[in-house]
Amino acid sequence: MAAILSPPPRVSVDGKCFRLGEKKFFARGVTYGPFAPNQSGEPFASPERTAQDFALVRELGANVLRVYYTPPRWFLDLALAHELKVMVDVPWSKQLCFLDDYKLRLEALDAVRAAAKACAGHPAIFAISVVNEIPADIVRWSGAERVAEFIDDLVDAVKAVDADCLCTFASFPPTEFLQPQNIDFVCFNVYLHQQRPLENYLARLQMMADTKPLMLGEFGIDSIREGEVAKCEILRWQIETVSRAGLAGTIIYSFTDDWFKDGWQIEDWAFGLTTRDRQRKDSFRAVKEAFAVAPYFPLKQSPKVSVVVANYNGARTLKTCFDSLGKLNYPDYEVVFVDDGSTDASMQIASLYPNIRIFQHAKNQGLSVARNTGIAASAGEIVAFTDSDCRADEDWLYYLVGDLINSRFTGIGGHNFLPPEDSPVAAAVMVSPGGPAHVMLNDRLAEHIPGCNMAFYKWALDEIGGFDPIYRKAGDDVDVCWRLQQRGYRIGFSHAGFVWHYRRSTVKAYLKQQQGYGEAEALLVRKHPEYFNTLGSSIWQGRIYTPAKLGVVTRRPIIYHGVFGSGLFQSIYRAEPSLGLMLLTSLEYYVLVLLPLLVLGTVFTFLLPVGMASVLVSLGLCVLAAAQAELPKKKRRRWSRPLIALLFFLQPIARGWARYQGRLHLRQTPLSAHETLDTLDEKNKKKNFTELQYWFRGPVTRMDFLARILDALDKQGWQSKTDSGWNEFDVEIHGSRWCQLQLVTLAESHGEGKQLFRCRLRTEWSLLAHVTFWAALGFELLLAGTVGRLVPSLWLLLFSQVVLLWFFQRERRSLERIIGVFLDGVAKKMNFIKIEPEPLRARRVVARRVDKPPPPDAAAKP
């Protein structure tokens, strides 16, 4: 009996790249045709000529052909015989206002369906492009959203015929803003003949493509106008640039100078790598040499990398993690496994991998301690981190390290994707709020990178003392990023250096993760208060990139078309989700608004409908956010969006509750701990420290003074927040749970090197003090109203509020006095001379004088 042969594998999407079977597939392509009609009236060469051409294409090292008409079956069979894949562009009347004419839309859909049927299931098919370069003015006329929806309809028409066929549409810079959702990969035709602009534009396109592969569909040089020498040079660096930028492939325009278009043989251009009679040009040889190396051009250097995997009870995914780390495409690396006191089978699994260096903690000490153990044991110049629930792409280190050493970055991170084999519940978790995310300041520069995919120079980690052990579950990556940036270092992002991250597969596990994040935020807000708002939510300068929307989108994106729609590079500026609306789903809203309304509604019935309406608004926002979530089609179930809505409702409760619990349970250093003999001195207790003045003669600047103040604050353990550029203070010092102090400094120049430094101290109640005061007042009024004895209760109410006022004011005065004495000490160490404030009466007399006051030498010499 003859053996049954399985059909050849088809190209599929795998993260930011393509895969053919088990191997990665980098598209090294050339465009082919169209040609003058052959004997059968097809816009292709004869089968004999085509076979000869395909032999040349294989000699070139290409593996993809891009054609602009639906090919006949013999063409696909011939391509398969030569181990070539075909990308088919479907022609239809894109140059007309097709959305204004039902007949034109129907013709386009019919053309795409016919192409899908003609190519259905053929293993030579790489992808179908449902349209190529819709004119920008057509899109502007019809509206970008409507055009994108129609492109999605065309993709759905292909998928209805052949569900496994990859689909895209070929865009170009004038329609950069077109971003349909259903395409499998992003394809752009780009003709930029200078290397740096191309590098920058590819970084922009990679950000736009986000989690989808990016491929250049056309890139070419005219031999007549540019010259063959320049053409060779440009094509060489173009292929290398595309490869190093992590694109999934590139297609050179074109294979031959032979080109027939609109009924005419084109004679006045020569974009081909071969002449019309198929003679090899010098550019043919240049592309052949580049294709032979692509996509793995040698790195400038390959420093040793230590991959640290911190683990706690991660046996479920640990084998998958180790198997992936054993196949990395990088010449010099080691894997350092740190088990943080696991109680499952993690150590037994690790013992099966002799090439992995294993370290074990006797008990669980937290994520940061485990990572610090890995850093200390690392022999590499670069330390990379991933988690035990991640599977690394084989090119992870190649791209991550390549982007790091080719930049001025100190650290770098990348994407983390949902594995295709993960569960539908995990897919719902992926698009729910609070998951791992990267925050980007521009197309390359990151403000934050997720801990499951990051790498740093070891010297930088040693300089900041590694990870802070207080972060046991999460927050360690955020803290490290912020501390490095505060020292002036920069963190980058690698679009092609990605890992697969298994998400929480149950609601319970997801909520437990969010609780851990909330606890981490409580620690972060204490250590880095400048990065948080009053409610304790983080303030990011960059844009957050995550599969989950942070809120509901209420505004349309803004598109730059250029004057009269003529821009060659037209771009989109997406509206950020409305974070203000999502406050109506926050824990603070539930506790401070919903709960009081519902409770008071039991007494004052007219408030009950308001409370119920508020509940419906919150639930409605959760439902709307779930409806807008971009859930992978293959992972959708009937219950997916209701589950996402539930997670949008529960996540802020779980995370917020853990955050507030953490902030309340954190040991807050009482003001009494900062008291010294000087602060307790009776003279200082009677002084007014609202404004301090110091004389000095010398080159010291106000910035030097502030630097010494900040350094002294850190050494004494004060929690402080510095001016971000938008504040009206220099430093905000958090003294206790009940008060904070804002410091403003000023330096006056009095000539001859003499300076007067002024410090203004302004104390305020903390948010907790305000909430406590008004919550106590509200509770007492509610209690009095419920008991029905409002007037007798007024005395008790007045007394309790007076006690609170006295306590808060005492805390403010104590903080002002302690910081005042602290500043005196800093000034004394800098040899400043303190000027004691004059009595109020004397100051009024001086203020009336018009003559210049005497120089400070009269009082003291600096």
PDB file of C-alpha atoms in Angstrom, residues 658-756:
ATOM      1  CA  ALA A 658      -4.943  45.428  48.223  1.00  0.00           C
ATOM      2  CA  ARG A 659      -3.322  48.808  47.517  1.00  0.00           C
ATOM      3  CA  TYR A 660      -5.092  50.542  50.394  1.00  0.00           C
ATOM      4  CA  GLN A 661      -4.510  47.613  52.710  1.00  0.00           C
ATOM      5  CA  GLY A 662      -0.839  47.761  51.849  1.00  0.00           C
ATOM      6  CA  ARG A 663      -0.649  51.515  52.434  1.00  0.00           C
ATOM      7  CA  LEU A 664      -2.441  51.229  55.775  1.00  0.00           C
ATOM      8  CA  HIS A 665      -0.358  48.272  56.956  1.00  0.00           C
ATOM      9  CA  LEU A 666       2.950  49.743  55.855  1.00  0.00           C
ATOM     10  CA  ARG A 667       4.898  50.923  58.825  1.00  0.00           C
ATOM     11  CA  GLN A 668       4.780  54.704  58.559  1.00  0.00           C
ATOM     12  CA  THR A 669       7.674  56.351  60.348  1.00  0.00           C
ATOM     13  CA  PRO A 670       6.091  58.599  63.010  1.00  0.00           C
ATOM     14  CA  LEU A 671       7.259  62.167  63.294  1.00  0.00           C
ATOM     15  CA  SER A 672       8.538  61.397  66.790  1.00  0.00           C
ATOM     16  CA  ALA A 673      11.186  59.138  65.218  1.00  0.00           C
ATOM     17  CA  HIS A 674      12.685  62.176  63.487  1.00  0.00           C
ATOM     18  CA  GLU A 675      12.844  64.231  66.649  1.00  0.00           C
ATOM     19  CA  THR A 676      16.337  65.210  67.828  1.00  0.00           C
ATOM     20  CA  LEU A 677      17.727  67.243  70.687  1.00  0.00           C
ATOM     21  CA  ASP A 678      17.636  70.287  68.412  1.00  0.00           C
ATOM     22  CA  THR A 679      14.006  69.807  67.377  1.00  0.00           C
ATOM     23  CA  LEU A 680      12.981  69.231  70.981  1.00  0.00           C
ATOM     24  CA  ASP A 681      14.750  72.381  72.150  1.00  0.00           C
ATOM     25  CA  GLU A 682      12.230  74.768  73.669  1.00  0.00           C
ATOM     26  CA  LYS A 683      13.633  77.665  71.631  1.00  0.00           C
ATOM     27  CA  ASN A 684      12.943  75.845  68.373  1.00  0.00           C
ATOM     28  CA  LYS A 685       9.466  74.887  69.502  1.00  0.00           C
ATOM     29  CA  LYS A 686       8.635  78.578  69.777  1.00  0.00           C
ATOM     30  CA  LYS A 687      10.187  79.600  66.451  1.00  0.00           C
ATOM     31  CA  ASN A 688       8.311  80.206  63.230  1.00  0.00           C
ATOM     32  CA  PHE A 689       9.741  78.028  60.437  1.00  0.00           C
ATOM     33  CA  THR A 690       7.431  79.056  57.616  1.00  0.00           C
ATOM     34  CA  GLU A 691      10.315  80.906  55.943  1.00  0.00           C
ATOM     35  CA  LEU A 692      14.064  80.417  56.379  1.00  0.00           C
ATOM     36  CA  GLN A 693      16.925  82.557  55.062  1.00  0.00           C
ATOM     37  CA  TYR A 694      20.645  81.816  54.652  1.00  0.00           C
ATOM     38  CA  TRP A 695      23.562  83.968  53.507  1.00  0.00           C
ATOM     39  CA  PHE A 696      26.492  82.574  51.569  1.00  0.00           C
ATOM     40  CA  ARG A 697      29.395  83.920  49.577  1.00  0.00           C
ATOM     41  CA  GLY A 698      30.593  81.537  46.861  1.00  0.00           C
ATOM     42  CA  PRO A 699      29.750  79.589  43.698  1.00  0.00           C
ATOM     43  CA  VAL A 700      27.084  77.312  45.225  1.00  0.00           C
ATOM     44  CA  THR A 701      23.812  77.328  43.222  1.00  0.00           C
ATOM     45  CA  ARG A 702      20.243  76.683  44.277  1.00  0.00           C
ATOM     46  CA  MET A 703      20.426  73.324  42.477  1.00  0.00           C
ATOM     47  CA  ASP A 704      23.441  72.378  44.607  1.00  0.00           C
ATOM     48  CA  PHE A 705      21.480  73.290  47.719  1.00  0.00           C
ATOM     49  CA  LEU A 706      18.495  71.197  46.584  1.00  0.00           C
ATOM     50  CA  ALA A 707      20.747  68.246  45.744  1.00  0.00           C
ATOM     51  CA  ARG A 708      22.181  68.313  49.267  1.00  0.00           C
ATOM     52  CA  ILE A 709      18.666  68.530  50.722  1.00  0.00           C
ATOM     53  CA  LEU A 710      17.453  65.552  48.692  1.00  0.00           C
ATOM     54  CA  ASP A 711      20.511  63.505  49.595  1.00  0.00           C
ATOM     55  CA  ALA A 712      20.023  64.242  53.291  1.00  0.00           C
ATOM     56  CA  LEU A 713      16.311  63.366  53.042  1.00  0.00           C
ATOM     57  CA  ASP A 714      17.156  59.992  51.512  1.00  0.00           C
ATOM     58  CA  LYS A 715      19.765  59.230  54.152  1.00  0.00           C
ATOM     59  CA  GLN A 716      17.312  60.002  56.955  1.00  0.00           C
ATOM     60  CA  GLY A 717      14.556  57.917  55.356  1.00  0.00           C
ATOM     61  CA  TRP A 718      12.147  60.709  54.502  1.00  0.00           C
ATOM     62  CA  GLN A 719       9.555  59.971  51.812  1.00  0.00           C
ATOM     63  CA  SER A 720       9.789  62.836  49.324  1.00  0.00           C
ATOM     64  CA  LYS A 721       8.532  63.845  45.907  1.00  0.00           C
ATOM     65  CA  THR A 722      10.492  66.191  43.667  1.00  0.00           C
ATOM     66  CA  ASP A 723       9.127  68.698  41.170  1.00  0.00           C
ATOM     67  CA  SER A 724       8.282  67.034  37.846  1.00  0.00           C
ATOM     68  CA  GLY A 725       8.322  70.359  36.018  1.00  0.00           C
ATOM     69  CA  TRP A 726       4.605  71.012  36.515  1.00  0.00           C
ATOM     70  CA  ASN A 727       4.538  71.607  40.258  1.00  0.00           C
ATOM     71  CA  GLU A 728       4.701  74.820  42.280  1.00  0.00           C
ATOM     72  CA  PHE A 729       7.107  73.312  44.785  1.00  0.00           C
ATOM     73  CA  ASP A 730      10.655  71.981  44.670  1.00  0.00           C
ATOM     74  CA  VAL A 731      10.200  69.092  47.088  1.00  0.00           C
ATOM     75  CA  GLU A 732       7.140  67.620  48.774  1.00  0.00           C
ATOM     76  CA  ILE A 733       7.953  65.798  51.997  1.00  0.00           C
ATOM     77  CA  HIS A 734       5.507  63.247  53.403  1.00  0.00           C
ATOM     78  CA  GLY A 735       5.870  63.539  57.142  1.00  0.00           C
ATOM     79  CA  SER A 736       3.209  61.178  58.441  1.00  0.00           C
ATOM     80  CA  ARG A 737      -0.133  59.729  57.482  1.00  0.00           C
ATOM     81  CA  TRP A 738      -1.773  63.029  58.348  1.00  0.00           C
ATOM     82  CA  CYS A 739       0.317  65.797  56.832  1.00  0.00           C
ATOM     83  CA  GLN A 740       2.874  66.740  54.197  1.00  0.00           C
ATOM     84  CA  LEU A 741       5.134  69.703  53.586  1.00  0.00           C
ATOM     85  CA  GLN A 742       5.963  71.549  50.383  1.00  0.00           C
ATOM     86  CA  LEU A 743       9.343  73.245  50.133  1.00  0.00           C
ATOM     87  CA  VAL A 744      10.019  76.115  47.714  1.00  0.00           C
ATOM     88  CA  THR A 745      13.502  77.596  47.423  1.00  0.00           C
ATOM     89  CA  LEU A 746      14.832  80.843  45.989  1.00  0.00           C
ATOM     90  CA  ALA A 747      18.331  82.244  45.469  1.00  0.00           C
ATOM     91  CA  GLU A 748      18.852  86.029  45.428  1.00  0.00           C
ATOM     92  CA  SER A 749      22.083  87.444  44.017  1.00  0.00           C
ATOM     93  CA  HIS A 750      23.402  90.488  45.930  1.00  0.00           C
ATOM     94  CA  GLY A 751      26.603  91.016  43.951  1.00  0.00           C
ATOM     95  CA  GLU A 752      30.234  90.253  44.769  1.00  0.00           C
ATOM     96  CA  GLY A 753      29.355  86.538  45.010  1.00  0.00           C
ATOM     97  CA  LYS A 754      26.940  87.076  47.904  1.00  0.00           C
ATOM     98  CA  GLN A 755      23.692  85.116  47.778  1.00  0.00           C
ATOM     99  CA  LEU A 756      20.595  84.941  49.931  1.00  0.00           C
TER     100      LEU A 756
END
